[in-house]
JSON list of C-alpha atoms in Angstrom, two decimals:
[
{"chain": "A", "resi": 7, "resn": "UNK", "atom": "CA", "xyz": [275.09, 112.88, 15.94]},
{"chain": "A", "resi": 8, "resn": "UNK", "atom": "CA", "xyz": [276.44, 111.20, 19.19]},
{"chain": "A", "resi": 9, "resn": "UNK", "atom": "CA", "xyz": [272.82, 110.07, 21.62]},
{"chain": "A", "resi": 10, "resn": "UNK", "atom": "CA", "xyz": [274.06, 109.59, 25.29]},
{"chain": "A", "resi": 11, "resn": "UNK", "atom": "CA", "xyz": [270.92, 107.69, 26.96]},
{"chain": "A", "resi": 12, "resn": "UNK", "atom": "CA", "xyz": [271.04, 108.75, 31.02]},
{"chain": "A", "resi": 13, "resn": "UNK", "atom": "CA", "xyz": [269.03, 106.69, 33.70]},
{"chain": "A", "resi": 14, "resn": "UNK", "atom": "CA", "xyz": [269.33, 105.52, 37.02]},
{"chain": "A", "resi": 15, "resn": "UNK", "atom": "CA", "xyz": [266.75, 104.56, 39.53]},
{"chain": "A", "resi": 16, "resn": "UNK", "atom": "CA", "xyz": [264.49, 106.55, 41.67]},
{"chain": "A", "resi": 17, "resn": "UNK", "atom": "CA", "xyz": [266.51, 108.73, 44.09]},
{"chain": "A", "resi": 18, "resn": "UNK", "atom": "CA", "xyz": [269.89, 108.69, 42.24]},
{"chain": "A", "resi": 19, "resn": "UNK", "atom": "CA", "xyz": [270.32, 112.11, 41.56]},
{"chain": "A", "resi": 20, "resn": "UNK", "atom": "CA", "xyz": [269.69, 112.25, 37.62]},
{"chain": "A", "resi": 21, "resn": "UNK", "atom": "CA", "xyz": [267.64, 115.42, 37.27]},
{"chain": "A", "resi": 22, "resn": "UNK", "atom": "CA", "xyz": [271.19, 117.30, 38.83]},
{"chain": "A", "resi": 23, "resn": "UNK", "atom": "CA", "xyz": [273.23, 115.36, 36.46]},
{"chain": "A", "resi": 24, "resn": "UNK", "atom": "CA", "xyz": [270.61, 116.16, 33.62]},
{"chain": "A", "resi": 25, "resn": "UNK", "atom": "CA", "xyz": [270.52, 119.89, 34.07]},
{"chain": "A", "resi": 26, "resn": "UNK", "atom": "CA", "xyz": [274.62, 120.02, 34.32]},
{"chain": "A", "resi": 27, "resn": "UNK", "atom": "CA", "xyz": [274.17, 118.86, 30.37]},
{"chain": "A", "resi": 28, "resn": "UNK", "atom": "CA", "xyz": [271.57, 121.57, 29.94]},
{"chain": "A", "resi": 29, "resn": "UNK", "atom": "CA", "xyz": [273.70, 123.91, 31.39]},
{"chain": "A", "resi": 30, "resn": "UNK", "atom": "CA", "xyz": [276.67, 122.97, 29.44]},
{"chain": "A", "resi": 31, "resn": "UNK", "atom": "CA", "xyz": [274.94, 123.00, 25.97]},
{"chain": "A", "resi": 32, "resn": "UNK", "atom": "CA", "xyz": [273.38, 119.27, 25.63]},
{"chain": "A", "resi": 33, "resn": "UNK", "atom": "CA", "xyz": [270.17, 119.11, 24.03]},
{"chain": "A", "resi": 34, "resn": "UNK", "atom": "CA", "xyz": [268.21, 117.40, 26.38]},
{"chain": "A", "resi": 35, "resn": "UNK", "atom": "CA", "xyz": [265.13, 115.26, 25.96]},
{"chain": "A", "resi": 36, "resn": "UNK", "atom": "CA", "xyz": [263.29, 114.81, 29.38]},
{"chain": "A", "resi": 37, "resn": "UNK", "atom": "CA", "xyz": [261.36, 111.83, 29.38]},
{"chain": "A", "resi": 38, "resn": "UNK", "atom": "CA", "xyz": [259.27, 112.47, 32.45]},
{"chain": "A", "resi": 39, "resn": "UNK", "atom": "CA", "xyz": [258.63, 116.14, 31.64]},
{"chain": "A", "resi": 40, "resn": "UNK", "atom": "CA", "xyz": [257.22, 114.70, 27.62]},
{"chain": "A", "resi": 41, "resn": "UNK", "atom": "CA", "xyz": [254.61, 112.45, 29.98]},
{"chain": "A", "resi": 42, "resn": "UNK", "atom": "CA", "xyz": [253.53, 115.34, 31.93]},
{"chain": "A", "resi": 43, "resn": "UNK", "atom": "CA", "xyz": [253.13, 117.07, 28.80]},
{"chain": "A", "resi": 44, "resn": "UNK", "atom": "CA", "xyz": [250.65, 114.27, 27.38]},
{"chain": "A", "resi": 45, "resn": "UNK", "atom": "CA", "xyz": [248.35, 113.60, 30.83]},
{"chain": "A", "resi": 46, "resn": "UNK", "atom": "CA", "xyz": [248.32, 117.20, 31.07]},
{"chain": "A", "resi": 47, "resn": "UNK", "atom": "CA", "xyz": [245.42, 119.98, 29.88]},
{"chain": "A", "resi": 48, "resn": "UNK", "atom": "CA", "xyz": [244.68, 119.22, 26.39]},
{"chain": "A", "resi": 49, "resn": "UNK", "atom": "CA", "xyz": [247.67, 116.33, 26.28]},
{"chain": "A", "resi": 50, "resn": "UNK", "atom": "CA", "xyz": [247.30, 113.66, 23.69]},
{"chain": "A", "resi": 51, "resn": "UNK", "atom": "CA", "xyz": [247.57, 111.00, 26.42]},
{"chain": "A", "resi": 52, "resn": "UNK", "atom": "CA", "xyz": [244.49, 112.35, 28.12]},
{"chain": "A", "resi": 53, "resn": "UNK", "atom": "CA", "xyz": [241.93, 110.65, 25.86]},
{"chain": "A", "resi": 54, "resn": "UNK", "atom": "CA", "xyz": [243.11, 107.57, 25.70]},
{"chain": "A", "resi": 55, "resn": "UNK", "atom": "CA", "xyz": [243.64, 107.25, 29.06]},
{"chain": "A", "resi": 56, "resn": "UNK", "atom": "CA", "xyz": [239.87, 108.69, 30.12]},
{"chain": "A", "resi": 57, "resn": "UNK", "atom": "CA", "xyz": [238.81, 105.90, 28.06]},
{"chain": "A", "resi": 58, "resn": "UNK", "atom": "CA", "xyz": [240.93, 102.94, 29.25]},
{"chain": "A", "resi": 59, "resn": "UNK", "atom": "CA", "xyz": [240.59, 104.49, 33.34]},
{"chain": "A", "resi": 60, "resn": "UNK", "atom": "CA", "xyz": [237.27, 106.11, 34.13]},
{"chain": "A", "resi": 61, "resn": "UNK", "atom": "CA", "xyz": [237.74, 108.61, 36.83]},
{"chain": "A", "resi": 62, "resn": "UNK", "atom": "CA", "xyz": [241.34, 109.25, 35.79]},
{"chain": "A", "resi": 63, "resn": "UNK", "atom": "CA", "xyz": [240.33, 112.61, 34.02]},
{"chain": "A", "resi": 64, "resn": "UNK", "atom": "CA", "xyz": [239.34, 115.89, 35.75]},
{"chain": "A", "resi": 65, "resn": "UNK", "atom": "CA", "xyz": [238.29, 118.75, 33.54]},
{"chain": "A", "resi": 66, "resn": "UNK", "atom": "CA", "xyz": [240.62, 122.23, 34.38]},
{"chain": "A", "resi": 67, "resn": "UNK", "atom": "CA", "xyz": [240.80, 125.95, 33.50]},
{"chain": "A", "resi": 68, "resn": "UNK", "atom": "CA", "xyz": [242.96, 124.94, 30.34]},
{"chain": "A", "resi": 69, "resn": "UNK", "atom": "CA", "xyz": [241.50, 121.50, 29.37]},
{"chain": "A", "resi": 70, "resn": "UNK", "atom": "CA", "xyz": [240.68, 118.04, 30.72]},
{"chain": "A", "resi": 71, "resn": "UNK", "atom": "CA", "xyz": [244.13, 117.03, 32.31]},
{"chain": "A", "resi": 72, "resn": "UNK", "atom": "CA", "xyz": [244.61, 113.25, 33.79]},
{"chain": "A", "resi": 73, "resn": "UNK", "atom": "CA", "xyz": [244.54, 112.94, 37.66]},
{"chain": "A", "resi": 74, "resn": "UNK", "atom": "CA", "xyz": [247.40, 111.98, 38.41]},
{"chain": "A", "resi": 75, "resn": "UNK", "atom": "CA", "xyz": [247.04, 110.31, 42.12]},
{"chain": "A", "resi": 76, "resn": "UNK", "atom": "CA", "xyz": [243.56, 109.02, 41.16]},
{"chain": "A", "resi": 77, "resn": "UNK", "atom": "CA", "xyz": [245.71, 107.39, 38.11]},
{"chain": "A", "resi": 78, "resn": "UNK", "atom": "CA", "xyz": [248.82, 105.90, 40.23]},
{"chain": "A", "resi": 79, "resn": "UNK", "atom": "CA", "xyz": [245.54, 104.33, 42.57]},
{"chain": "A", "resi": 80, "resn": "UNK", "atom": "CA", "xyz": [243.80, 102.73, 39.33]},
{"chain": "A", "resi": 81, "resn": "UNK", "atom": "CA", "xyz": [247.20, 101.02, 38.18]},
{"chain": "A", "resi": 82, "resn": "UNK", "atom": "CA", "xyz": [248.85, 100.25, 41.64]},
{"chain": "A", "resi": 83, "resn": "UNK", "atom": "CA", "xyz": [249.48, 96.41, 42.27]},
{"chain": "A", "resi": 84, "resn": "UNK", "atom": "CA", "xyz": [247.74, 96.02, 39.34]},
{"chain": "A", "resi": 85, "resn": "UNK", "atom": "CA", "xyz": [250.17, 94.69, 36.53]},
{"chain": "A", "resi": 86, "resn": "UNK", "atom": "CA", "xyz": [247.71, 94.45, 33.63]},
{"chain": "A", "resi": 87, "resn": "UNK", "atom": "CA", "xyz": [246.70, 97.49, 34.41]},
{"chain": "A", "resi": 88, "resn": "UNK", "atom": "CA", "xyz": [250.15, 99.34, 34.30]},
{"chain": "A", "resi": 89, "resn": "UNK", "atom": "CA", "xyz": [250.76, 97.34, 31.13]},
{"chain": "A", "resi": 90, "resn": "UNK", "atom": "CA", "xyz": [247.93, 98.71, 29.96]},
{"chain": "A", "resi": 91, "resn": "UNK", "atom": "CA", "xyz": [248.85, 102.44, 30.68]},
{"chain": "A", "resi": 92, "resn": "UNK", "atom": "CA", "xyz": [252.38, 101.88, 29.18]},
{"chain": "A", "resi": 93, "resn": "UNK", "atom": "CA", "xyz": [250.85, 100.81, 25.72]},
{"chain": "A", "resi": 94, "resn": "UNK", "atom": "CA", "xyz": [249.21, 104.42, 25.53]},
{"chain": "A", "resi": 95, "resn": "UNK", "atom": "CA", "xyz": [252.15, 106.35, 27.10]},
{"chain": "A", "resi": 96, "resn": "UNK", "atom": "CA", "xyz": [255.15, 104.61, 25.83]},
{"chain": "A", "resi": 97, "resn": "UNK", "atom": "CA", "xyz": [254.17, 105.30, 21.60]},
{"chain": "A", "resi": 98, "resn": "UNK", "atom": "CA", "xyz": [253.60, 109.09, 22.28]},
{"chain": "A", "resi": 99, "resn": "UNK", "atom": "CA", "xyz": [256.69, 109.43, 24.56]},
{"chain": "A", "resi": 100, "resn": "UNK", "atom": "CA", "xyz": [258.73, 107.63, 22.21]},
{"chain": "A", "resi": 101, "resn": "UNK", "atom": "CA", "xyz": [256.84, 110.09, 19.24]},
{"chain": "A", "resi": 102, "resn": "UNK", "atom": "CA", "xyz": [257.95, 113.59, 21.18]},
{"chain": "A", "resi": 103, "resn": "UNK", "atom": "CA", "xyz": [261.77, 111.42, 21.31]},
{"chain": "A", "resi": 104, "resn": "UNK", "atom": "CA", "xyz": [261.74, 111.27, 17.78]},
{"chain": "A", "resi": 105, "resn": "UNK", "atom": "CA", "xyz": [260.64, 114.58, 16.76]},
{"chain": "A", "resi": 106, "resn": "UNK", "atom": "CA", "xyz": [263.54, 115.84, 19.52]},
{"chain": "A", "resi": 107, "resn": "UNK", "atom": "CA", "xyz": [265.76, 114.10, 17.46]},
{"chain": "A", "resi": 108, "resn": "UNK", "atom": "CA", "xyz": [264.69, 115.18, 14.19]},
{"chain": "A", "resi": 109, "resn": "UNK", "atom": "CA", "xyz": [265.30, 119.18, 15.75]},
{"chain": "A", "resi": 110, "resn": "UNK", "atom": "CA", "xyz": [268.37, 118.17, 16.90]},
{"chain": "A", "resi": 111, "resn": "UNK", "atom": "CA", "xyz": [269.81, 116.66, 13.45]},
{"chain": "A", "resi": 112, "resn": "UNK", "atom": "CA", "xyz": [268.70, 119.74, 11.69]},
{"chain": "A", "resi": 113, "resn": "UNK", "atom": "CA", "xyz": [270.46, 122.20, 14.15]},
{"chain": "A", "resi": 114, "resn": "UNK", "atom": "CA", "xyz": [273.53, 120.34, 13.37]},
{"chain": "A", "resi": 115, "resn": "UNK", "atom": "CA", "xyz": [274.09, 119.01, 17.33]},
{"chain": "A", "resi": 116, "resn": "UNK", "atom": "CA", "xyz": [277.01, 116.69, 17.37]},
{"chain": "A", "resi": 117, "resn": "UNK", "atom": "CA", "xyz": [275.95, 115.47, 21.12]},
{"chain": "A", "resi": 118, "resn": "UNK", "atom": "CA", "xyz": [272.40, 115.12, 22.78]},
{"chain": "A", "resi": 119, "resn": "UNK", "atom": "CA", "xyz": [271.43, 113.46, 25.53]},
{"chain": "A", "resi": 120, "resn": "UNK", "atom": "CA", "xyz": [267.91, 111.24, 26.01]},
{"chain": "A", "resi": 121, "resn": "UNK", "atom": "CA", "xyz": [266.79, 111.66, 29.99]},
{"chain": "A", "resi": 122, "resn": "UNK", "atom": "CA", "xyz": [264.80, 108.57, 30.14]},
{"chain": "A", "resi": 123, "resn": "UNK", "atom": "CA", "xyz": [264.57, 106.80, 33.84]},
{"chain": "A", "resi": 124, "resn": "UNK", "atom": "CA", "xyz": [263.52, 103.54, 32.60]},
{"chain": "A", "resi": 125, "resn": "UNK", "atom": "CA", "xyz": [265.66, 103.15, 30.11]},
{"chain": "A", "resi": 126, "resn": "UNK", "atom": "CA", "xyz": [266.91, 99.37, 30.61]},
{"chain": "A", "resi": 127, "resn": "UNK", "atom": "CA", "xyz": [263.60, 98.31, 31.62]},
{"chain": "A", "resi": 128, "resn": "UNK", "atom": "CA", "xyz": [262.28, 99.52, 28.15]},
{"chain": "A", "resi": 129, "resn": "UNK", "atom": "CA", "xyz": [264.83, 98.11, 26.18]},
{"chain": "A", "resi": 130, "resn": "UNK", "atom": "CA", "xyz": [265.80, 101.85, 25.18]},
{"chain": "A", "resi": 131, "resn": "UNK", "atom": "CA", "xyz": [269.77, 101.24, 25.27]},
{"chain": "A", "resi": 132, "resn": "UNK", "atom": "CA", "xyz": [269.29, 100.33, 21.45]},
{"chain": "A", "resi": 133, "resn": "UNK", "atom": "CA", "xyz": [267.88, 103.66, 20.77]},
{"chain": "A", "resi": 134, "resn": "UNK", "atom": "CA", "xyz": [271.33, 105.40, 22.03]},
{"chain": "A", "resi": 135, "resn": "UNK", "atom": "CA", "xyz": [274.80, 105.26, 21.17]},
{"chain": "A", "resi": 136, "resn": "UNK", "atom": "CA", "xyz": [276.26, 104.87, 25.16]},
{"chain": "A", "resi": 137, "resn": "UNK", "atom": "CA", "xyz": [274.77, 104.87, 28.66]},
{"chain": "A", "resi": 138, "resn": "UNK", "atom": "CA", "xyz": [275.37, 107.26, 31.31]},
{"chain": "A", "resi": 139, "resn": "UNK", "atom": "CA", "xyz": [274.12, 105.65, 34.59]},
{"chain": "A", "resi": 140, "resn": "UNK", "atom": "CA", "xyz": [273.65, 107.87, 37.76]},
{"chain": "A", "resi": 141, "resn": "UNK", "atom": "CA", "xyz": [274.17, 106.53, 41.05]},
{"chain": "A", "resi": 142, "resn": "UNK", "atom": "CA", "xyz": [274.47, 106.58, 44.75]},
{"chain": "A", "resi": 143, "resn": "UNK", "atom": "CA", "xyz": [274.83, 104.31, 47.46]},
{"chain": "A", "resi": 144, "resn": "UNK", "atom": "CA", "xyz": [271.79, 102.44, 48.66]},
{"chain": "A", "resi": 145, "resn": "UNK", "atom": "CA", "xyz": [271.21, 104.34, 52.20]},
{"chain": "A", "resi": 146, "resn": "UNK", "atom": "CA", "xyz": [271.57, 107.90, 50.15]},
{"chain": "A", "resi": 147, "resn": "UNK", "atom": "CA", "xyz": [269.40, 106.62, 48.00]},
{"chain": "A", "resi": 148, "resn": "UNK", "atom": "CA", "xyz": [266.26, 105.43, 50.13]},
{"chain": "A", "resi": 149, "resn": "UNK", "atom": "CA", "xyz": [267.12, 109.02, 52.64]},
{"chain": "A", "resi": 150, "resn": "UNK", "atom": "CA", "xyz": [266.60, 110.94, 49.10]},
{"chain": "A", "resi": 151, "resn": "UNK", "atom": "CA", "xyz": [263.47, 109.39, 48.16]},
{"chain": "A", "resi": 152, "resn": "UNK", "atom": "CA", "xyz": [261.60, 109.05, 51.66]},
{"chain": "A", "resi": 153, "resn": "UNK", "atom": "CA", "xyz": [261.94, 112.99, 52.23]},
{"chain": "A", "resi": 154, "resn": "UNK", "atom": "CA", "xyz": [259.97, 113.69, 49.17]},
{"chain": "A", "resi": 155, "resn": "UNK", "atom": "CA", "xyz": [256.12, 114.28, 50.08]},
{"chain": "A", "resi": 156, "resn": "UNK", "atom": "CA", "xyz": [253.46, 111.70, 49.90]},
{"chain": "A", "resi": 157, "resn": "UNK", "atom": "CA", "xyz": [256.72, 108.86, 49.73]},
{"chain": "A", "resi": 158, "resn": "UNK", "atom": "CA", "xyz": [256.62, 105.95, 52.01]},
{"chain": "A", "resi": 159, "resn": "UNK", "atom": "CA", "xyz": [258.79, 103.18, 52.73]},
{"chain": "A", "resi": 160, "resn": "UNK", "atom": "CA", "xyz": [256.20, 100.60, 50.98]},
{"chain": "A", "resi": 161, "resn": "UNK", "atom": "CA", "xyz": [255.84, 102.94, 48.06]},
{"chain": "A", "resi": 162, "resn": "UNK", "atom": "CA", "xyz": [259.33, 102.65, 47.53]},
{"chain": "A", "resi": 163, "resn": "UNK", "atom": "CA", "xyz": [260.20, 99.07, 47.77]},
{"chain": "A", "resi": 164, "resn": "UNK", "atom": "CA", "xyz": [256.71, 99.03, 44.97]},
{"chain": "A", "resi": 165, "resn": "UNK", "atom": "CA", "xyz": [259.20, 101.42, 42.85]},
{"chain": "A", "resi": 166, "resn": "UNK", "atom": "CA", "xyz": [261.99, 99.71, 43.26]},
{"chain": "A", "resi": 167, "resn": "UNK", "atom": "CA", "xyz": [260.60, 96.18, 42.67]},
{"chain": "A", "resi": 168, "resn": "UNK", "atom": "CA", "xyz": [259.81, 98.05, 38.80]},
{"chain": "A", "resi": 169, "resn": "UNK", "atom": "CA", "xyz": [263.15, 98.43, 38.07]},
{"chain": "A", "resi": 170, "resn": "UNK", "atom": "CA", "xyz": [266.36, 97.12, 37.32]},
{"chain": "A", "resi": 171, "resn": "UNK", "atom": "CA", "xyz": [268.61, 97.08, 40.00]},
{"chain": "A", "resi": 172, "resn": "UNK", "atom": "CA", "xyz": [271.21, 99.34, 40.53]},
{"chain": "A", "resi": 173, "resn": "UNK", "atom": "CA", "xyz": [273.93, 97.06, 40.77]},
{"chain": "A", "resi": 174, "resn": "UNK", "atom": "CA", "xyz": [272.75, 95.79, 37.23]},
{"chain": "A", "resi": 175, "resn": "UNK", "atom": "CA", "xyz": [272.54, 99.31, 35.60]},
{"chain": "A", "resi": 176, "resn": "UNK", "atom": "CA", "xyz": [275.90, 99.95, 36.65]},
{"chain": "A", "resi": 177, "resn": "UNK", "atom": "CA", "xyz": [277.30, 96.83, 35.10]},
{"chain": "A", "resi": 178, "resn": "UNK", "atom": "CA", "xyz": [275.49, 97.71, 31.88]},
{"chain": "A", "resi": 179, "resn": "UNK", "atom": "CA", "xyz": [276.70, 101.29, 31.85]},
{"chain": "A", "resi": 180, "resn": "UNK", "atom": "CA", "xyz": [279.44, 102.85, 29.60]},
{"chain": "A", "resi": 181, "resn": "UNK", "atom": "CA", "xyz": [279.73, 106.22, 31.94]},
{"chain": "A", "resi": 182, "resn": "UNK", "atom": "CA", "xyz": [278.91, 105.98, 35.32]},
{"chain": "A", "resi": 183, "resn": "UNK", "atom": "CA", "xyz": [278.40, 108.97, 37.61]},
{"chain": "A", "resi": 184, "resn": "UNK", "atom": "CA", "xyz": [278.60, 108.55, 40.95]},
{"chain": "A", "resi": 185, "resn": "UNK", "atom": "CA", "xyz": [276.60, 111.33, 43.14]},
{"chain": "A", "resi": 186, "resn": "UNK", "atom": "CA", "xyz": [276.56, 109.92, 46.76]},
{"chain": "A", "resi": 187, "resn": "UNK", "atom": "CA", "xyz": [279.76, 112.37, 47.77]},
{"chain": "A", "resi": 188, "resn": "UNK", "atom": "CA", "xyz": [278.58, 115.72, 46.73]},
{"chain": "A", "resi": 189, "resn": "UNK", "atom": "CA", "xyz": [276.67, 117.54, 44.39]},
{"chain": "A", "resi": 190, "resn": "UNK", "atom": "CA", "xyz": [279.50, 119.70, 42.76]},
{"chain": "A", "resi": 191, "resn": "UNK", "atom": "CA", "xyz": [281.47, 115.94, 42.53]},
{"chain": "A", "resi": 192, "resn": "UNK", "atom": "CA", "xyz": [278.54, 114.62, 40.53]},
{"chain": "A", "resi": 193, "resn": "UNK", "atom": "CA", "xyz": [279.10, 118.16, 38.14]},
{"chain": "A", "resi": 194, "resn": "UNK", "atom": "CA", "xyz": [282.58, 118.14, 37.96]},
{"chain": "A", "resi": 195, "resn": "UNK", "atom": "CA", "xyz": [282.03, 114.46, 37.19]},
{"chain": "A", "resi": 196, "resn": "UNK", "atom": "CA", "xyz": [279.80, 115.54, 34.33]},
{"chain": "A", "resi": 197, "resn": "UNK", "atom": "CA", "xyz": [281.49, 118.25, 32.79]},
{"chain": "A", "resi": 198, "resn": "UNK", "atom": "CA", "xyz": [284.90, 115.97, 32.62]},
{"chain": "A", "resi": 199, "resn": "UNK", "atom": "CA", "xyz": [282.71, 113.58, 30.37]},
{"chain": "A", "resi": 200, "resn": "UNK", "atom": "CA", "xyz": [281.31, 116.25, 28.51]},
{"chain": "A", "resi": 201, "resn": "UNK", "atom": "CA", "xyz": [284.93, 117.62, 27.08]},
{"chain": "A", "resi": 202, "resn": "UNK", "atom": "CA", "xyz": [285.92, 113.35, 26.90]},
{"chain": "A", "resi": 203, "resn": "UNK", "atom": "CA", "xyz": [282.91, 112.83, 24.67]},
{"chain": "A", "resi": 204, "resn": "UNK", "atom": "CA", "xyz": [282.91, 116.60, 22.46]},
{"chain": "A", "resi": 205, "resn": "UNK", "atom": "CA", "xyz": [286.78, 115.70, 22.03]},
{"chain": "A", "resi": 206, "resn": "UNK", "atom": "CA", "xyz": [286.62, 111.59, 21.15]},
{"chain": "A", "resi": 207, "resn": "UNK", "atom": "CA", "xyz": [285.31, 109.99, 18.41]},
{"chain": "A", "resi": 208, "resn": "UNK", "atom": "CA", "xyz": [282.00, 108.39, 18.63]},
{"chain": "A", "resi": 209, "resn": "UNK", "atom": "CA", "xyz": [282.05, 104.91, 19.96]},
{"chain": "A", "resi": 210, "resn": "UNK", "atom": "CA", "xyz": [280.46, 102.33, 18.42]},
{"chain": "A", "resi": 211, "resn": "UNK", "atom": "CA", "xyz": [276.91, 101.16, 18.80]},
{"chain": "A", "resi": 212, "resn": "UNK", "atom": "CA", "xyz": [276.81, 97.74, 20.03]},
{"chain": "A", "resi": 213, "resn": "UNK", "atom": "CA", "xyz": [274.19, 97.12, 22.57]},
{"chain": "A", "resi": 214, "resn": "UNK", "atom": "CA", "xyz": [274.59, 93.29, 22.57]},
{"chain": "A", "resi": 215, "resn": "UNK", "atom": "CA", "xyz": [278.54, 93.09, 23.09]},
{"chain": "A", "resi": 216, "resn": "UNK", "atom": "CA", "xyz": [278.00, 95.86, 25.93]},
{"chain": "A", "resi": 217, "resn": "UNK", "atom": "CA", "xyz": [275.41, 94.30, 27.77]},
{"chain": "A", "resi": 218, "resn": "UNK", "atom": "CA", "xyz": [277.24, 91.04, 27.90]},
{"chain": "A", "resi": 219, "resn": "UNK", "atom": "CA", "xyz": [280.89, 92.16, 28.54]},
{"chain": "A", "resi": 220, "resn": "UNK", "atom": "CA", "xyz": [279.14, 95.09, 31.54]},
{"chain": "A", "resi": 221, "resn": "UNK", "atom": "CA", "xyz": [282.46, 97.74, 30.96]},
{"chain": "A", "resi": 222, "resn": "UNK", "atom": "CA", "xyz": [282.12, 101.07, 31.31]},
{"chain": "A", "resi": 223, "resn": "UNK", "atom": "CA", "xyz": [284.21, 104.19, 31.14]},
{"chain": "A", "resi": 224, "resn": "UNK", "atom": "CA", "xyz": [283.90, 105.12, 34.91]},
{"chain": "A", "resi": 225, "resn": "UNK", "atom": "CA", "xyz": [283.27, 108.91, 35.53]},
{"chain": "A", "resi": 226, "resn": "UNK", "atom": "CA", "xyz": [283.56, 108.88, 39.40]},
{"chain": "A", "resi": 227, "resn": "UNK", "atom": "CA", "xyz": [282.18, 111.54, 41.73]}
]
């Protein structure tokens, strides 16, 4: 089974490229959606995270859920503390990951696809067989995420200062998808790696040599 690992920062357009998989038949684990799962009612990260952030929790109609906002406030400019939140969430995401890839193996899927936004900065490139790196230029980028509600220019440059920069996830990248033209660019883009990768064989894993050398099969949209 061939695991494509996709990421790119905040802004970049990854949840389109992620759903033109979906659409085209790609088994695809969502990273962020598995976390909402766990801080939400009844979510295996809820208890955890009660205990290790009081006033994080709120009870609701279906189950104690964690507060999200009340949660980013506890952990923000607070780097022990985010460490801290990553050792709970990190294990159980990684736990749904594995059981996604366990369903996937027994269907017989020849191609899957891990959505995982911080995928460099957790050291998740060995988990995959390639990278597929989404990206945009810097001024798309920053008019993307400041339209979203509650986003400010501070809270972005916090974001941003988290992860690896773009230029440095492009380098590291084995597909790159470019979305800062047009949306149906960025799926054409997609679909033209989709038939590349169903049709080639399976290249080999070797996160070291990649990471040092930076090349990349360019998918440009």
């Amino acid at each position: 089974m061939r695991i494509l690992g996709l990421t790119g920062s905040i802004g970049m357009g990854k949840s389109t490229v992620a759903t033109t998989f979906r659409r085209l038949g790609v088994p695809v684990f969502d990273a962020d959606a598995a976390v909402h799962r766990l801080q939400g009612p009844a979510g295996r990260a809820v208890a955890p995270i009660a205990a290790a952030f009081p006033g994080t929790v709120r009870d609701t109609p279906r189950g104690r859920a964690v507060d999200r906002e009340a949660l980013r406030r506890a952990v923000l400019g607070d780097p022990a503390a985010l460490t801290r939140l990553e050792a709970i969430v990190h294990p159980l995401v990684r736990a749904e990951e594995r059981r996604f890839l366990a369903r996937a193996r027994r269907a017989g899927r020849r191609l899957v696809l891990l959505d995982v936004p911080l995928l460099f900065e957790t050291a998740g490139e060995g988990r995959v067989d390639e990278v597929v790196v989404v990206s945009a230029p810097a001024a798309v980028q920053r008019a993307r995420v400041l339209r979203r509600p509650g986003m400010t220019p501070g809270r972005l440059a916090a974001i941003l200062a988290r992860q690896v920069p773009d230029a440095e996830k492009r380098r590291r990248a084995d597909h790159l998808i470019r979305t800062g033209l047009s949306r149906h660019a960025a799926q054409r883009a997609v679909r033209r790696l989709v038939r590349g990768l169903r049709a080639g064989p399976r290249r080999r894993a070797d996160r070291g040599t990649r990471t040092r050398t930076g090349r990349a099969q360019r998918s440009h949209a």
